[in-house]
XYZ file of C-alpha atoms in Angstrom:
707
model
C 95.450 33.642 19.627
C 94.361 37.280 19.626
C 91.250 38.445 21.425
C 89.360 40.793 19.116
C 88.160 42.727 22.121
C 91.691 44.133 22.265
C 93.515 45.996 19.485
C 95.380 43.735 17.051
C 99.133 43.973 17.587
C 100.033 42.493 14.186
C 100.419 39.049 12.723
C 97.851 36.664 11.375
C 95.014 35.294 13.450
C 94.308 31.587 13.265
C 90.850 31.766 14.928
C 88.407 34.528 15.921
C 87.155 34.813 19.507
C 84.266 37.103 20.384
C 84.410 39.140 23.594
C 82.558 37.867 26.622
C 79.410 39.793 27.580
C 79.873 42.493 30.178
C 77.850 42.552 33.459
C 75.652 45.320 31.987
C 74.929 43.189 28.951
C 74.064 40.245 31.210
C 71.620 42.414 33.187
C 69.957 43.587 29.999
C 69.584 40.014 28.810
C 68.016 39.094 32.150
C 65.519 41.955 31.891
C 64.689 40.913 28.351
C 64.016 37.349 29.476
C 61.793 38.627 32.308
C 59.767 40.757 29.866
C 59.341 37.805 27.506
C 58.302 35.564 30.414
C 55.746 38.216 31.445
C 54.315 38.203 27.935
C 53.890 34.445 28.105
C 52.273 34.561 31.573
C 49.763 37.193 30.422
C 49.001 35.165 27.315
C 48.507 32.012 29.418
C 46.170 33.785 31.827
C 44.138 35.233 28.950
C 43.849 31.815 27.368
C 42.652 30.235 30.607
C 40.052 32.966 31.101
C 38.898 32.563 27.516
C 38.586 28.803 28.046
C 36.489 29.270 31.171
C 34.252 31.728 29.313
C 33.838 29.268 26.449
C 32.883 26.469 28.850
C 30.389 28.727 30.671
C 28.898 29.810 27.346
C 28.555 26.167 26.406
C 26.779 25.419 29.677
C 24.384 28.322 29.147
C 23.694 27.141 25.606
C 22.968 23.588 26.758
C 20.704 24.947 29.492
C 18.744 27.160 27.091
C 18.477 24.458 24.469
C 17.401 21.809 27.005
C 14.724 24.177 28.291
C 13.336 24.673 24.762
C 13.414 20.955 23.967
C 11.869 20.068 27.314
C 9.035 22.515 26.630
C 8.538 20.965 23.192
C 8.372 17.419 24.622
C 6.048 18.522 27.441
C 3.744 20.261 24.961
C 3.592 17.213 22.692
C 2.892 14.863 25.591
C 0.291 17.203 27.141
C -1.568 17.709 23.850
C -1.505 13.961 23.250
C -2.792 13.256 26.798
C -5.654 15.766 26.509
C -6.622 14.379 23.087
C -6.552 10.855 24.463
C -8.695 11.893 27.447
C -11.315 13.328 25.106
C -11.347 10.114 23.082
C -11.798 7.983 26.207
C -14.689 10.138 27.428
C -16.575 10.272 24.134
C -15.631 6.883 22.761
C -15.110 8.369 19.288
C -12.678 10.499 17.334
C -13.910 14.066 16.720
C -14.711 15.024 13.138
C -12.115 17.809 12.991
C -9.319 15.324 13.845
C -10.559 12.960 11.181
C -10.458 15.855 8.657
C -6.904 16.771 9.643
C -5.896 13.111 9.380
C -7.341 12.906 5.871
C -5.358 15.997 4.847
C -2.185 14.541 6.342
C -2.747 11.200 4.617
C -2.981 12.990 1.255
C 0.585 14.271 1.525
C 3.815 12.296 1.722
C 6.152 12.283 4.658
C 6.901 10.360 7.837
C 4.961 12.801 10.024
C 1.506 12.122 8.503
C -1.325 11.845 11.019
C -3.118 14.235 13.371
C -0.592 16.885 14.074
C 3.196 16.860 13.563
C 3.933 14.492 16.471
C 0.796 12.324 16.591
C 1.156 9.509 14.101
C -2.168 7.718 14.709
C -5.338 7.987 16.827
C -7.520 4.935 17.176
C -10.315 3.366 19.231
C -9.917 -0.381 19.473
C -12.313 -3.051 20.740
C -11.072 -5.625 23.280
C -10.745 -8.232 20.499
C -8.452 -6.002 18.444
C -11.014 -4.720 15.975
C -10.566 -1.083 15.107
C -13.748 0.798 15.751
C -12.410 4.096 14.540
C -8.964 5.351 13.454
C -7.189 8.451 12.151
C -3.842 8.081 10.336
C -4.074 4.289 10.030
C -3.794 2.592 6.627
C -5.556 -0.713 7.517
C -8.215 -0.029 10.162
C -9.981 -3.435 10.206
C -8.100 -5.226 12.990
C -4.890 -4.832 14.999
C -4.857 -8.278 16.567
C -1.297 -9.477 17.085
C 0.248 -5.988 16.794
C 1.964 -3.859 19.406
C -1.130 -1.686 20.006
C -3.220 -4.833 20.628
C -0.701 -6.148 23.162
C -0.712 -2.750 24.897
C -4.498 -2.842 25.079
C -4.369 -6.206 26.728
C -1.841 -5.043 29.357
C -3.609 -1.674 29.720
C -0.195 0.076 29.928
C -0.450 3.873 29.898
C 2.824 4.516 27.987
C 4.855 2.065 25.890
C 7.907 2.848 23.771
C 10.011 2.838 21.878
C 9.105 0.203 19.336
C 9.735 -0.096 15.603
C 6.755 0.242 13.304
C 6.443 -2.057 10.265
C 7.313 0.939 8.073
C 10.701 1.194 9.846
C 9.991 4.223 12.043
C 10.258 4.421 15.817
C 7.032 4.964 17.764
C 5.629 5.292 21.321
C 2.021 4.763 22.452
C -0.138 6.529 25.026
C -3.289 4.515 25.855
C -6.386 5.005 28.022
C -9.388 2.709 28.574
C -12.715 3.962 27.317
C -15.104 5.224 29.967
C -17.797 2.825 28.785
C -15.339 -0.107 29.146
C -15.763 -1.122 25.549
C -12.124 -0.898 24.507
C -9.054 1.347 24.517
C -8.261 4.757 23.125
C -4.664 5.014 21.789
C -2.366 7.719 20.441
C 0.770 6.716 18.483
C 3.574 9.280 18.862
C 6.173 9.622 16.053
C 9.539 9.467 17.888
C 11.400 10.130 14.608
C 9.926 13.617 14.711
C 11.950 14.289 17.881
C 15.059 12.748 16.284
C 14.727 15.061 13.270
C 14.210 18.054 15.535
C 17.282 17.183 17.606
C 19.440 16.451 14.547
C 18.647 19.918 13.201
C 20.346 21.597 16.168
C 23.868 22.855 15.413
C 25.726 21.760 18.548
C 28.867 20.191 17.036
C 29.919 16.828 15.577
C 30.825 15.296 18.954
C 27.633 16.389 20.754
C 24.283 14.609 21.170
C 20.711 15.241 22.359
C 18.795 12.401 24.034
C 15.124 11.888 24.976
C 14.801 8.938 27.344
C 12.611 7.544 30.048
C 13.100 6.918 33.757
C 14.334 3.405 32.901
C 17.134 4.853 30.731
C 15.715 3.549 27.457
C 16.396 6.152 24.752
C 13.333 7.266 22.777
C 15.046 9.637 20.339
C 18.596 10.931 19.708
C 20.243 13.446 17.423
C 23.423 11.742 16.219
C 23.972 8.335 14.674
C 25.113 5.735 17.204
C 25.723 2.086 16.436
C 25.081 1.162 20.070
C 21.682 2.856 20.199
C 20.729 1.609 16.756
C 21.227 -1.937 18.037
C 19.916 -1.464 21.594
C 17.947 1.548 22.842
C 18.832 0.542 26.422
C 22.599 0.598 25.782
C 23.037 3.863 27.776
C 20.607 2.915 30.564
C 23.393 2.587 33.120
C 25.119 5.887 32.329
C 22.439 8.433 31.392
C 21.773 10.789 34.308
C 18.541 10.831 36.356
C 17.240 13.529 38.653
C 16.257 13.273 42.275
C 12.586 13.735 43.193
C 11.778 17.442 43.102
C 14.868 18.198 40.963
C 13.976 19.655 37.540
C 17.396 20.199 35.921
C 21.081 19.561 36.489
C 24.269 20.821 34.799
C 26.967 18.211 34.213
C 30.635 18.333 33.217
C 33.547 15.923 33.254
C 34.674 12.696 31.601
C 32.116 10.748 29.561
C 32.871 6.981 29.797
C 30.620 6.179 26.833
C 32.852 8.078 24.414
C 36.075 8.447 26.356
C 36.287 12.269 26.260
C 35.392 15.379 28.267
C 31.872 16.751 27.908
C 29.441 19.261 29.441
C 25.686 19.205 29.346
C 22.300 19.798 30.936
C 19.686 17.166 31.785
C 16.120 18.390 32.333
C 12.990 16.521 33.443
C 9.924 16.813 31.200
C 7.407 18.345 33.565
C 4.653 15.903 34.532
C 6.179 12.972 32.651
C 8.807 10.299 33.461
C 10.953 11.599 30.626
C 14.255 13.442 30.406
C 15.843 15.703 27.793
C 19.629 15.551 27.902
C 21.726 18.000 25.855
C 25.326 16.789 26.019
C 28.015 18.853 24.271
C 31.595 17.662 23.735
C 34.188 19.923 25.281
C 36.103 19.876 21.998
C 33.032 21.262 20.206
C 32.610 24.015 22.773
C 36.310 24.866 22.677
C 36.799 24.613 18.881
C 36.932 28.389 18.531
C 39.110 28.643 21.625
C 41.578 26.147 20.137
C 41.959 28.336 17.049
C 42.404 31.462 19.177
C 44.890 29.619 21.387
C 47.238 28.834 18.508
C 46.881 32.343 17.157
C 47.722 33.774 20.562
C 50.668 31.415 20.984
C 52.011 32.326 17.553
C 51.515 36.029 18.224
C 53.271 35.790 21.574
C 56.071 33.739 20.071
C 56.461 36.236 17.219
C 56.565 39.161 19.656
C 59.075 37.302 21.838
C 61.288 36.495 18.864
C 61.136 40.063 17.584
C 61.931 41.478 21.006
C 64.725 38.996 21.461
C 66.237 39.736 18.089
C 65.979 43.480 18.550
C 67.548 43.264 21.988
C 70.337 40.993 20.820
C 71.017 43.258 17.863
C 71.093 46.268 20.112
C 73.363 44.550 22.648
C 75.781 43.375 20.004
C 75.827 46.484 17.886
C 78.456 48.347 19.879
C 80.617 45.279 20.282
C 80.308 44.486 16.610
C 81.348 47.968 15.612
C 84.589 47.591 17.497
C 85.021 44.013 16.305
C 84.366 45.067 12.713
C 86.912 47.850 12.953
C 89.563 45.507 14.302
C 88.662 42.838 11.748
C 88.901 45.357 8.907
C 92.343 46.395 10.046
C 93.467 42.778 10.331
C 91.913 41.938 6.966
C 93.697 44.879 5.374
C 97.006 43.714 6.757
C 96.394 40.140 5.634
C 95.294 41.253 2.183
C 98.337 43.468 1.827
C 100.566 40.604 3.007
C 99.043 38.255 0.426
C 99.205 41.007 -2.176
C 102.893 41.632 -1.564
C 103.959 37.988 -1.055
C 102.536 36.791 -4.378
C 105.090 35.898 -7.020
C 102.677 37.108 -9.675
C 102.473 40.731 -10.709
C 99.235 42.140 -9.316
C 97.684 45.587 -9.376
C 94.430 47.439 -8.826
C 93.398 50.080 -11.341
C 90.523 52.513 -11.541
C 88.231 52.206 -14.609
C 90.168 55.038 -16.282
C 93.440 53.097 -15.902
C 95.025 54.929 -12.960
C 97.028 52.877 -10.486
C 95.351 52.372 -7.094
C 97.603 49.706 -5.561
C 100.497 47.482 -6.618
C 102.349 44.578 -5.049
C 106.114 44.412 -4.761
C 106.798 42.380 -7.959
C 104.827 44.960 -9.962
C 106.837 47.817 -8.465
C 110.065 45.906 -9.106
C 109.126 45.392 -12.767
C 108.348 49.102 -13.149
C 111.596 49.997 -11.345
C 109.840 52.638 -9.193
C 108.526 52.827 -5.586
C 104.766 52.598 -4.974
C 104.340 56.303 -4.213
C 105.727 57.150 -7.672
C 103.219 54.855 -9.379
C 99.911 55.303 -7.517
C 97.599 57.828 -9.188
C 99.261 57.695 -12.607
C 98.030 55.943 -15.783
C 99.421 52.410 -15.893
C 100.524 52.519 -19.546
C 102.941 55.415 -18.954
C 105.646 53.289 -17.330
C 108.137 51.696 -19.698
C 108.899 48.844 -17.350
C 105.465 47.448 -18.236
C 105.212 48.704 -21.827
C 108.663 49.194 -23.282
C 107.424 50.426 -26.683
C 104.676 52.783 -27.803
C 102.966 49.917 -29.579
C 102.849 47.820 -26.376
C 101.680 50.864 -24.376
C 98.787 51.464 -26.807
C 97.844 47.778 -26.653
C 97.899 47.921 -22.822
C 95.679 51.020 -22.849
C 93.211 49.423 -25.270
C 93.024 46.327 -23.052
C 92.249 48.530 -20.024
C 89.472 50.291 -21.971
C 87.922 46.924 -22.918
C 88.004 45.740 -19.307
C 86.460 49.043 -18.157
C 83.510 48.283 -20.456
C 82.821 45.087 -18.468
C 84.762 42.501 -20.512
C 87.344 40.053 -19.213
C 90.600 40.654 -21.124
C 93.498 38.228 -21.448
C 96.520 38.439 -23.723
C 100.244 37.687 -23.902
C 103.020 40.230 -24.107
C 106.764 40.387 -23.538
C 108.705 42.507 -21.055
C 112.388 42.951 -20.287
C 113.378 41.941 -16.754
C 116.993 41.715 -15.562
C 118.172 42.093 -19.129
C 116.106 39.098 -20.324
C 112.944 39.129 -22.430
C 110.155 37.345 -20.582
C 106.725 36.300 -21.913
C 103.878 37.368 -19.616
C 100.269 36.129 -19.512
C 98.251 39.246 -18.586
C 94.609 39.230 -17.474
C 92.438 42.215 -16.570
C 89.233 41.429 -14.634
C 86.496 44.019 -14.068
C 84.852 44.226 -10.622
C 81.198 45.361 -10.617
C 79.172 47.048 -7.921
C 75.581 46.166 -6.995
C 74.271 48.319 -9.840
C 76.446 46.476 -12.386
C 78.886 49.346 -12.986
C 82.636 48.663 -13.169
C 84.348 50.161 -10.112
C 87.696 48.376 -10.106
C 90.087 46.568 -12.460
C 92.259 43.700 -11.166
C 95.429 43.176 -13.234
C 97.438 39.943 -12.973
C 100.557 38.993 -14.939
C 102.168 35.550 -14.846
C 105.571 34.647 -16.261
C 104.907 31.888 -18.829
C 108.293 31.980 -20.529
C 109.132 28.388 -19.562
C 105.702 27.158 -20.679
C 106.083 28.869 -24.072
C 109.575 27.445 -24.507
C 108.304 23.974 -23.519
C 105.485 24.262 -26.077
C 107.999 25.210 -28.750
C 110.194 22.230 -27.829
C 107.161 19.951 -27.877
C 106.144 21.212 -31.322
C 109.664 20.595 -32.624
C 109.667 17.092 -31.134
C 106.258 16.398 -32.687
C 107.528 17.523 -36.067
C 110.551 15.243 -35.684
C 108.321 12.313 -34.691
C 106.049 12.882 -37.673
C 109.067 13.080 -39.966
C 110.435 9.859 -38.453
C 107.070 8.168 -38.912
C 106.938 9.266 -42.553
C 110.469 8.009 -43.040
C 109.537 4.693 -41.421
C 106.516 4.316 -43.670
C 108.592 5.157 -46.747
C 111.293 2.702 -45.643
C 108.737 -0.069 -45.059
C 107.093 0.566 -48.428
C 110.454 0.565 -50.218
C 111.814 -2.468 -48.395
C 108.562 -4.382 -48.846
C 108.707 -3.757 -52.595
C 112.390 -4.730 -52.755
C 111.766 -7.906 -50.741
C 108.752 -9.030 -52.737
C 110.700 -9.251 -56.015
C 113.222 -11.912 -54.830
C 110.480 -13.646 -52.815
C 108.369 -14.033 -55.940
C 111.392 -15.583 -57.652
C 111.983 -17.917 -54.702
C 108.324 -18.969 -54.622
C 108.219 -19.436 -58.424
C 111.451 -21.480 -58.678
C 110.399 -23.625 -55.685
C 107.095 -24.264 -57.497
C 109.027 -25.428 -60.606
C 111.234 -27.653 -58.483
C 108.232 -29.187 -56.688
C 106.620 -30.065 -60.024
C 110.000 -31.253 -61.446
C 109.370 -29.535 -64.757
C 112.976 -30.039 -65.921
C 113.514 -33.520 -64.520
C 113.661 -35.284 -61.171
C 115.518 -33.713 -58.291
C 117.290 -36.921 -57.501
C 116.705 -37.208 -53.735
C 113.344 -37.059 -51.897
C 114.913 -34.663 -49.438
C 115.255 -32.037 -52.186
C 111.509 -32.278 -52.743
C 110.866 -31.600 -49.023
C 113.406 -28.778 -49.020
C 111.698 -27.142 -51.982
C 108.288 -27.406 -50.274
C 109.681 -25.819 -47.090
C 111.309 -23.053 -49.143
C 108.004 -22.353 -50.910
C 105.995 -22.362 -47.638
C 108.479 -20.063 -45.912
C 108.512 -17.738 -48.896
C 104.695 -17.497 -48.990
C 104.613 -16.880 -45.230
C 107.243 -14.158 -45.513
C 105.349 -12.608 -48.438
C 102.137 -12.516 -46.393
C 103.994 -10.798 -43.563
C 105.469 -8.250 -45.953
C 102.045 -7.582 -47.478
C 100.567 -7.025 -43.999
C 103.402 -4.683 -43.041
C 103.033 -2.796 -46.332
C 99.249 -2.456 -45.862
C 99.773 -1.333 -42.271
C 102.295 1.305 -43.289
C 99.966 2.612 -46.017
C 97.077 2.815 -43.564
C 99.166 4.602 -40.938
C 100.529 7.025 -43.540
C 97.011 7.671 -44.892
C 98.083 6.594 -48.423
C 95.737 3.637 -48.755
C 93.280 4.503 -51.550
C 89.993 2.660 -51.904
C 88.878 1.460 -55.347
C 85.130 1.574 -54.640
C 82.349 0.070 -56.722
C 78.903 -1.444 -56.204
C 79.325 -5.141 -55.499
C 77.231 -8.066 -54.323
C 78.362 -8.860 -50.755
C 76.835 -12.353 -50.879
C 79.110 -13.288 -53.798
C 82.201 -11.927 -52.041
C 81.303 -13.849 -48.895
C 80.787 -17.078 -50.839
C 84.135 -16.666 -52.654
C 85.992 -16.112 -49.385
C 84.236 -19.120 -47.836
C 85.339 -21.277 -50.794
C 88.964 -20.157 -50.354
C 88.818 -20.963 -46.611
C 87.191 -24.413 -47.005
C 90.495 -26.253 -47.578
C 92.232 -25.111 -44.327
C 88.924 -25.567 -42.486
C 88.530 -29.161 -43.670
C 92.159 -29.944 -42.916
C 91.588 -28.667 -39.374
C 88.315 -30.558 -38.946
C 86.219 -27.353 -38.719
C 82.767 -26.973 -40.294
C 82.544 -23.726 -42.314
C 79.122 -22.336 -43.404
C 77.779 -19.080 -44.879
C 74.229 -17.805 -44.445
C 73.252 -14.528 -46.124
C 69.791 -13.003 -45.785
C 67.686 -13.277 -48.950
C 67.618 -10.163 -51.119
C 70.862 -8.809 -49.670
C 71.380 -5.292 -51.160
C 74.487 -4.159 -53.058
C 77.375 -2.562 -51.142
C 79.594 0.364 -52.176
C 83.071 -0.853 -51.160
C 86.588 -1.752 -52.277
C 86.172 -5.416 -53.251
C 89.845 -6.244 -52.635
C 89.703 -4.656 -49.140
C 86.433 -6.448 -48.349
C 87.860 -9.807 -49.436
C 91.026 -9.142 -47.443
C 88.986 -8.417 -44.289
C 86.734 -11.478 -44.752
C 89.647 -13.833 -45.512
C 91.550 -12.541 -42.501
C 88.555 -13.007 -40.165
C 87.816 -16.483 -41.574
C 91.487 -17.457 -41.280
C 91.563 -16.394 -37.614
C 88.263 -18.165 -36.878
C 89.419 -21.434 -38.478
C 92.889 -21.193 -36.919
C 91.588 -20.683 -33.346
C 88.731 -23.234 -33.540
C 89.601 -26.777 -32.353
C 88.770 -29.847 -34.421
C 85.049 -30.562 -34.443
C 84.136 -26.882 -34.054
C 82.069 -24.614 -36.292
C 82.617 -21.324 -38.105
C 79.609 -19.468 -39.567
C 79.392 -16.299 -41.656
C 76.097 -14.373 -41.639
C 75.093 -11.136 -43.378
C 71.982 -8.962 -43.242
C 70.623 -5.417 -43.023
C 70.637 -3.981 -39.493
C 67.982 -1.773 -37.884
C 69.739 1.422 -39.026
C 69.643 0.328 -42.683
C 73.336 -0.578 -42.844
C 74.958 -3.910 -43.706
C 76.256 -6.163 -40.913
C 78.525 -9.174 -41.573
C 79.359 -11.440 -38.619
C 81.934 -14.246 -38.357
C 81.143 -16.586 -35.442
C 83.261 -19.471 -34.213
C 83.236 -21.938 -31.352
C 86.941 -21.575 -30.725
C 89.105 -20.819 -27.722
C 87.757 -17.281 -27.233
C 89.505 -14.131 -26.050
C 89.894 -13.034 -22.394
C 88.181 -9.785 -21.412
C 91.459 -8.066 -20.516
C 92.830 -8.802 -24.015
C 89.852 -7.358 -25.941
C 91.044 -3.789 -25.298
C 94.453 -4.332 -26.964
C 93.908 -7.099 -29.478
C 93.170 -4.716 -32.376
C 96.381 -2.754 -31.852
C 99.279 -3.536 -34.254
C 101.519 -6.492 -33.304
C 99.284 -7.416 -30.349
C 98.046 -10.939 -29.534
C 95.550 -12.107 -26.906
C 98.200 -14.392 -25.388
C 101.994 -14.267 -25.618
C 102.005 -17.980 -26.396
C 99.764 -17.618 -29.474
C 102.521 -16.802 -32.015
C 104.362 -20.000 -31.060
C 101.227 -22.169 -31.189
C 99.297 -20.630 -34.086
C 101.685 -18.213 -35.828
C 100.919 -14.696 -37.034
C 102.193 -11.180 -36.371
C 99.152 -9.610 -34.755
C 98.545 -7.204 -37.651
C 95.427 -8.835 -39.115
C 92.723 -7.382 -36.851
C 94.378 -3.969 -36.852
C 94.395 -3.937 -40.684
C 90.767 -5.121 -40.769
C 89.703 -2.386 -38.384
C 91.447 0.337 -40.388
C 90.089 -0.929 -43.705
C 86.527 -0.938 -42.369
C 87.105 2.536 -40.882
C 88.055 3.786 -44.369
C 84.563 2.643 -45.416
C 83.046 4.726 -42.542
C 82.167 1.451 -40.820
C 83.093 -0.251 -37.561
C 84.490 -3.567 -36.322
C 83.475 -5.035 -32.954
C 84.462 -8.221 -31.113
C 82.312 -10.176 -28.667
C 84.100 -13.095 -27.063
C 84.231 -15.308 -23.998
C 87.053 -17.765 -23.211
C 86.030 -21.335 -24.077
C 82.758 -20.274 -25.765
C 83.993 -18.750 -29.019
C 84.257 -15.349 -30.660
C 81.985 -13.219 -32.848
C 83.533 -10.477 -35.002
C 81.011 -8.111 -36.602
C 81.772 -5.551 -39.315
C 79.165 -2.893 -40.056
C 78.835 -0.630 -43.088
C 76.685 2.534 -42.828
C 73.344 2.875 -44.619
C 74.876 5.394 -47.037
C 76.924 2.531 -48.579
C 73.940 0.200 -49.010
C 71.829 0.405 -52.161
C 68.259 -0.426 -51.244
C 66.255 -2.487 -53.772
C 63.915 -0.576 -56.077
C 60.209 -0.892 -55.172
C 58.079 -3.026 -57.554
C 54.902 -1.508 -59.012
C 52.320 -3.349 -61.133
C 54.558 -6.419 -61.322
C 57.429 -4.474 -62.941
C 60.633 -3.228 -61.305
């Protein structure tokens, strides 16, 4: 293994090892890490200071807001108390308050009544009768209501309670000076809730108005606990010591399980508190955004500094490493260039030689220094004639235009003519211009000779196949003539046309001779048909025919062997079956062959059915189904090949040569159709032949009752 920090002394390198950092580089890395750490410490300190400022701003905001809300509550309570005092002294409601109440009653809204916070003013007799009222819809009697109960207890302040209209109220009451009843002022607590809800203090913050007992009178944010029980926070809301007017709070809030800050302030002169509580998350929402921005900025600066420093530290080392690697790469490339058995060269776009490997120099018969810088087509070792030289030059010009060029040529090497496969590949720069041409030449003499031998062998095979077909056709014709005589004479002997044979054995012999002759004739006919199909000399005699009639004729011919084998044979053709353009003899041959196979391979008691109809593509489909022994899946792939059977024992048990399905397939293929087999051992076989729609004549449409 060679360390690239040292000069390469030659040879190939299996793995690359980078030089270890020097002590100076280590010191620089340490300084860089210290600078980055300083950036992070400064960023952390700035973030902490910004957080403290945000919390202090939040505290100041809660203090200012609590002061404003406390002043509002004190003003409302003071105005209400002074109004109530005047009512108790005079025993009646002043006319100007009655006028304001009438104006308020004329307009809609939950704050109707004398003033925005006062809901109702009334003077009530001890028995609950209303002597005078402002802002009350039914002033006759309040017996049994909350104001009546307050009058009986003579409580000065009662609340909160829910009014029949659904709003929350509180009552200030004072006995009349003349002792004839009570003066009362109903305060609209929902007015405070609306005021508090209008303050923008964040989604996790809340403003409370509550009494010394901790019962909440009004609040700014929806709370299921307070909606159900106004005293739900009685144990946790803060109270102030005597003489204490306000207090700033911060820390964990057990009611919501999060940090919060806030200010609680006593309503001057009243046993009430205003509590502005702000969630720390609301106060620090802006700080959270700034924090992530600052972290990302610091991280980006750190990454940039780190990358710049690493690039700077490695630049010098990489320069040396790159130089050494380039030298090693040049040596390796030259070694690969020279060790290749192919002829390789580098040319400029104008065809001048830039570099050559050793086989190229050997073919030219000159050393590299005599070739570099000269046009490639000038050397006769590569282009032994002017015609080949011009072709080589034209190929270089095409490659220089950006095209990949490949052609074959012949050269003379060691006194022998060799065929070379030459390719010229253009190399483009970033702008797309051709800067280099790579020439490769491979000796394909053996491949060309092998192709020639293969072509000669193919011609011989085709000639042998034609000779075989001609021989089979000739022999089949020559054999059929004596077989016809044998079959005919055996027929005469069986019928004893010229007298008795004399012995019963002669009658059996004649029947065996006739059966063997017919069997041999069938075999010869199959072989002759197969040879014609293979030779492409089978000519169809096509005409429009009725497929239903052909199917019925073939069924009738197959009934006798089916009945003798105990097999039920049926035919079912769809009504209105269209005519078919086909060779009737070929169609009958295919149907008889399929029916013969179905009957032959169906055990006694089985069924064979022929069906025909138009398929979804408009073609004609004829299917022969049986309940016979079936065909194994591994035999379906070969069963339609000539002389193939599903089982080697079938010829001995059932007879046959294995040509029938192959002939059927080829005959249907001549009709541009197809033959398919669907079978399962023990469950039967279905053979379907399909003719294309072009061979089916559709029935003519009927209009007005006439065809």
